[in-house]
């Protein structure tokens, strides 16, 4: 699994650390420390880099590095990131999650569940996390292949949440 610094180096490509540092309003040494994973990328700098490169892998990796939660970018030897393969895997994971969620009761107060019922809840949550990883990869792969603005999708989503009254900010 690549770290954000590795991805930053990849994203920078042939451009110099100094040029990126100037664009991000940080020192060249800071860029070097980020790329060599000696320092975590400053949140404000990470946001500017995300906007500049609009790379879903970078965004997902940052989320994981900062929170130790959320999907990680799948890059192992058994992953097929062709859009059709990712779509089929996403549908499979969604169907499994929906099936498990439908068969799991959440009617009782959760602190009164039996060990068996709690086991069912954990299994349902595990299926939902697997589906979330699949969905994240499908969105990312399609955005990258179709040159669709990943950050823009999220900005539109946040605006819709706000206009529906689901968030205040």
mmCIF file of C-alpha atoms in Angstrom:
data_model
loop_
_atom_site.group_PDB
_atom_site.id
_atom_site.type_symbol
_atom_site.label_atom_id
_atom_site.label_comp_id
_atom_site.label_asym_id
_atom_site.label_seq_id
_atom_site.Cartn_x
_atom_site.Cartn_y
_atom_site.Cartn_z
ATOM 1 C CA UNK A 1 0.000 0.000 0.000
ATOM 2 C CA UNK A 2 1.473 3.316 -1.076
ATOM 3 C CA UNK A 3 1.653 6.202 1.348
ATOM 4 C CA UNK A 4 0.484 9.724 0.542
ATOM 5 C CA UNK A 5 4.111 10.825 0.129
ATOM 6 C CA UNK A 6 4.721 8.145 -2.497
ATOM 7 C CA UNK A 7 1.620 9.240 -4.375
ATOM 8 C CA UNK A 8 2.657 12.868 -4.111
ATOM 9 C CA UNK A 9 5.975 12.010 -5.739
ATOM 10 C CA UNK A 10 4.101 10.151 -8.497
ATOM 11 C CA UNK A 11 1.669 13.032 -9.002
ATOM 12 C CA UNK A 12 4.481 15.576 -9.174
ATOM 13 C CA UNK A 13 6.005 13.548 -12.017
ATOM 14 C CA UNK A 14 8.768 15.435 -13.815
ATOM 15 C CA UNK A 15 8.055 18.690 -12.032
ATOM 16 C CA UNK A 16 10.545 19.750 -9.383
ATOM 17 C CA UNK A 17 9.958 19.758 -5.648
ATOM 18 C CA UNK A 18 10.751 23.472 -5.698
ATOM 19 C CA UNK A 19 8.056 24.222 -8.266
ATOM 20 C CA UNK A 20 5.465 22.298 -6.257
ATOM 21 C CA UNK A 21 6.674 23.972 -3.049
ATOM 22 C CA UNK A 22 6.200 27.402 -4.640
ATOM 23 C CA UNK A 23 2.691 26.474 -5.800
ATOM 24 C CA UNK A 24 1.783 25.136 -2.347
ATOM 25 C CA UNK A 25 3.456 28.016 -0.498
ATOM 26 C CA UNK A 26 5.745 25.718 1.516
ATOM 27 C CA UNK A 27 9.469 25.044 1.482
ATOM 28 C CA UNK A 28 11.096 22.552 -0.865
ATOM 29 C CA UNK A 29 12.282 20.758 2.275
ATOM 30 C CA UNK A 30 8.669 20.319 3.390
ATOM 31 C CA UNK A 31 7.792 18.695 0.058
ATOM 32 C CA UNK A 32 10.806 16.401 0.452
ATOM 33 C CA UNK A 33 9.736 15.437 3.986
ATOM 34 C CA UNK A 34 6.199 14.721 2.748
ATOM 35 C CA UNK A 35 7.425 12.613 -0.162
ATOM 36 C CA UNK A 36 9.776 10.615 2.075
ATOM 37 C CA UNK A 37 7.029 10.120 4.688
ATOM 38 C CA UNK A 38 9.093 11.855 7.351
ATOM 39 C CA UNK A 39 6.163 14.242 7.997
ATOM 40 C CA UNK A 40 2.452 13.894 7.377
ATOM 41 C CA UNK A 41 1.218 16.323 4.772
ATOM 42 C CA UNK A 42 -0.197 19.427 6.425
ATOM 43 C CA UNK A 43 -3.987 19.477 6.109
ATOM 44 C CA UNK A 44 -4.099 22.804 4.241
ATOM 45 C CA UNK A 45 -1.348 21.664 1.885
ATOM 46 C CA UNK A 46 -3.118 18.322 1.382
ATOM 47 C CA UNK A 47 -6.285 20.154 0.374
ATOM 48 C CA UNK A 48 -4.383 22.307 -2.130
ATOM 49 C CA UNK A 49 -2.591 19.246 -3.557
ATOM 50 C CA UNK A 50 -5.908 17.397 -3.812
ATOM 51 C CA UNK A 51 -7.429 20.302 -5.697
ATOM 52 C CA UNK A 52 -4.412 20.654 -8.009
ATOM 53 C CA UNK A 53 -4.155 16.988 -8.998
ATOM 54 C CA UNK A 54 -7.753 15.776 -8.364
ATOM 55 C CA UNK A 55 -6.529 12.216 -7.778
ATOM 56 C CA UNK A 56 -8.956 9.875 -5.963
ATOM 57 C CA UNK A 57 -6.094 7.569 -4.883
ATOM 58 C CA UNK A 58 -4.421 10.468 -3.123
ATOM 59 C CA UNK A 59 -7.684 11.536 -1.421
ATOM 60 C CA UNK A 60 -8.437 8.006 -0.218
ATOM 61 C CA UNK A 61 -4.871 7.511 0.999
ATOM 62 C CA UNK A 62 -4.950 10.793 2.917
ATOM 63 C CA UNK A 63 -8.207 9.858 4.620
ATOM 64 C CA UNK A 64 -6.746 6.549 5.708
ATOM 65 C CA UNK A 65 -3.445 8.038 6.867
ATOM 66 C CA UNK A 66 -5.098 10.778 8.911
ATOM 67 C CA UNK A 67 -7.930 8.763 10.430
ATOM 68 C CA UNK A 68 -6.952 5.090 10.055
ATOM 69 C CA UNK A 69 -10.457 4.601 8.670
ATOM 70 C CA UNK A 70 -12.079 4.464 5.272
ATOM 71 C CA UNK A 71 -11.153 2.487 2.201
ATOM 72 C CA UNK A 72 -7.517 2.037 1.272
ATOM 73 C CA UNK A 73 -6.456 2.108 -2.359
ATOM 74 C CA UNK A 74 -6.344 -1.508 -3.508
ATOM 75 C CA UNK A 75 -3.034 -2.182 -5.245
ATOM 76 C CA UNK A 76 -2.267 -5.819 -4.427
ATOM 77 C CA UNK A 77 -1.481 -8.574 -6.920
ATOM 78 C CA UNK A 78 -5.076 -9.886 -6.976
ATOM 79 C CA UNK A 79 -6.861 -6.628 -7.755
ATOM 80 C CA UNK A 80 -8.306 -5.900 -11.185
ATOM 81 C CA UNK A 81 -9.095 -2.200 -11.464
ATOM 82 C CA UNK A 82 -10.623 -2.296 -14.923
ATOM 83 C CA UNK A 83 -13.902 -0.399 -14.722
ATOM 84 C CA UNK A 84 -15.964 -3.473 -15.701
ATOM 85 C CA UNK A 85 -14.320 -5.668 -13.071
ATOM 86 C CA UNK A 86 -14.745 -2.985 -10.410
ATOM 87 C CA UNK A 87 -18.389 -2.517 -11.389
ATOM 88 C CA UNK A 88 -19.097 -6.254 -11.094
ATOM 89 C CA UNK A 89 -17.293 -6.477 -7.738
ATOM 90 C CA UNK A 90 -19.240 -3.460 -6.486
ATOM 91 C CA UNK A 91 -22.556 -5.036 -7.465
ATOM 92 C CA UNK A 92 -21.532 -8.287 -5.750
ATOM 93 C CA UNK A 93 -20.508 -6.475 -2.555
ATOM 94 C CA UNK A 94 -23.687 -4.355 -2.557
ATOM 95 C CA UNK A 95 -25.890 -7.421 -2.981
ATOM 96 C CA UNK A 96 -24.108 -9.208 -0.127
ATOM 97 C CA UNK A 97 -24.408 -6.135 2.102
ATOM 98 C CA UNK A 98 -28.096 -5.643 1.317
ATOM 99 C CA UNK A 99 -28.844 -9.321 1.948
ATOM 100 C CA UNK A 100 -27.016 -9.307 5.286
ATOM 101 C CA UNK A 101 -28.535 -5.991 6.335
ATOM 102 C CA UNK A 102 -32.063 -7.202 5.527
ATOM 103 C CA UNK A 103 -31.542 -10.315 7.665
ATOM 104 C CA UNK A 104 -30.129 -8.370 10.628
ATOM 105 C CA UNK A 105 -32.548 -6.973 13.173
ATOM 106 C CA UNK A 106 -31.805 -3.550 14.591
ATOM 107 C CA UNK A 107 -35.160 -3.187 16.356
ATOM 108 C CA UNK A 108 -33.935 -3.920 19.880
ATOM 109 C CA UNK A 109 -31.774 -1.390 21.702
ATOM 110 C CA UNK A 110 -28.243 -2.340 20.668
ATOM 111 C CA UNK A 111 -27.010 -2.565 24.241
ATOM 112 C CA UNK A 112 -29.591 -5.349 24.865
ATOM 113 C CA UNK A 113 -28.539 -7.630 22.003
ATOM 114 C CA UNK A 114 -27.621 -11.238 22.651
ATOM 115 C CA UNK A 115 -24.157 -12.410 21.639
ATOM 116 C CA UNK A 116 -25.683 -14.074 18.549
ATOM 117 C CA UNK A 117 -27.565 -10.888 17.557
ATOM 118 C CA UNK A 118 -24.441 -8.780 18.082
ATOM 119 C CA UNK A 119 -22.507 -11.192 15.879
ATOM 120 C CA UNK A 120 -25.106 -10.624 13.124
ATOM 121 C CA UNK A 121 -24.759 -6.848 13.489
ATOM 122 C CA UNK A 122 -20.964 -7.091 13.196
ATOM 123 C CA UNK A 123 -21.272 -9.273 10.086
ATOM 124 C CA UNK A 124 -23.668 -6.752 8.519
ATOM 125 C CA UNK A 125 -21.283 -3.902 9.300
ATOM 126 C CA UNK A 126 -18.383 -5.862 7.792
ATOM 127 C CA UNK A 127 -20.387 -6.377 4.596
ATOM 128 C CA UNK A 128 -21.215 -2.662 4.488
ATOM 129 C CA UNK A 129 -17.537 -1.739 4.870
ATOM 130 C CA UNK A 130 -16.636 -4.109 2.012
ATOM 131 C CA UNK A 131 -19.352 -2.502 -0.128
ATOM 132 C CA UNK A 132 -18.066 0.959 0.784
ATOM 133 C CA UNK A 133 -14.575 0.009 -0.373
ATOM 134 C CA UNK A 134 -15.968 -1.306 -3.643
ATOM 135 C CA UNK A 135 -18.108 1.798 -4.223
ATOM 136 C CA UNK A 136 -15.164 4.091 -3.494
ATOM 137 C CA UNK A 137 -13.049 2.261 -6.048
ATOM 138 C CA UNK A 138 -15.779 2.305 -8.683
ATOM 139 C CA UNK A 139 -16.223 6.062 -8.313
ATOM 140 C CA UNK A 140 -12.445 6.587 -8.363
ATOM 141 C CA UNK A 141 -11.751 4.366 -11.370
ATOM 142 C CA UNK A 142 -14.547 5.854 -13.458
ATOM 143 C CA UNK A 143 -13.525 9.412 -12.545
ATOM 144 C CA UNK A 144 -9.911 8.713 -13.509
ATOM 145 C CA UNK A 145 -10.754 6.961 -16.786
ATOM 146 C CA UNK A 146 -13.458 9.411 -17.875
ATOM 147 C CA UNK A 147 -11.572 12.475 -16.626
ATOM 148 C CA UNK A 148 -14.464 13.408 -14.331
ATOM 149 C CA UNK A 149 -13.602 15.784 -11.507
ATOM 150 C CA UNK A 150 -13.546 13.638 -8.346
ATOM 151 C CA UNK A 151 -13.404 16.595 -5.958
ATOM 152 C CA UNK A 152 -16.208 18.237 -7.911
ATOM 153 C CA UNK A 153 -18.453 15.223 -7.341
ATOM 154 C CA UNK A 154 -17.937 15.572 -3.602
ATOM 155 C CA UNK A 155 -18.485 19.341 -3.711
ATOM 156 C CA UNK A 156 -21.807 18.799 -5.507
ATOM 157 C CA UNK A 157 -22.768 16.126 -2.984
ATOM 158 C CA UNK A 158 -21.987 18.406 -0.041
ATOM 159 C CA UNK A 159 -24.041 21.219 -1.616
ATOM 160 C CA UNK A 160 -26.969 18.821 -2.060
ATOM 161 C CA UNK A 161 -26.697 17.689 1.568
ATOM 162 C CA UNK A 162 -26.709 21.302 2.700
ATOM 163 C CA UNK A 163 -29.671 22.305 0.533
ATOM 164 C CA UNK A 164 -31.633 19.285 1.854
ATOM 165 C CA UNK A 165 -30.931 20.409 5.404
ATOM 166 C CA UNK A 166 -28.783 17.383 6.276
ATOM 167 C CA UNK A 167 -25.720 19.455 7.164
ATOM 168 C CA UNK A 168 -25.317 23.018 8.350
ATOM 169 C CA UNK A 169 -21.908 23.859 6.986
#
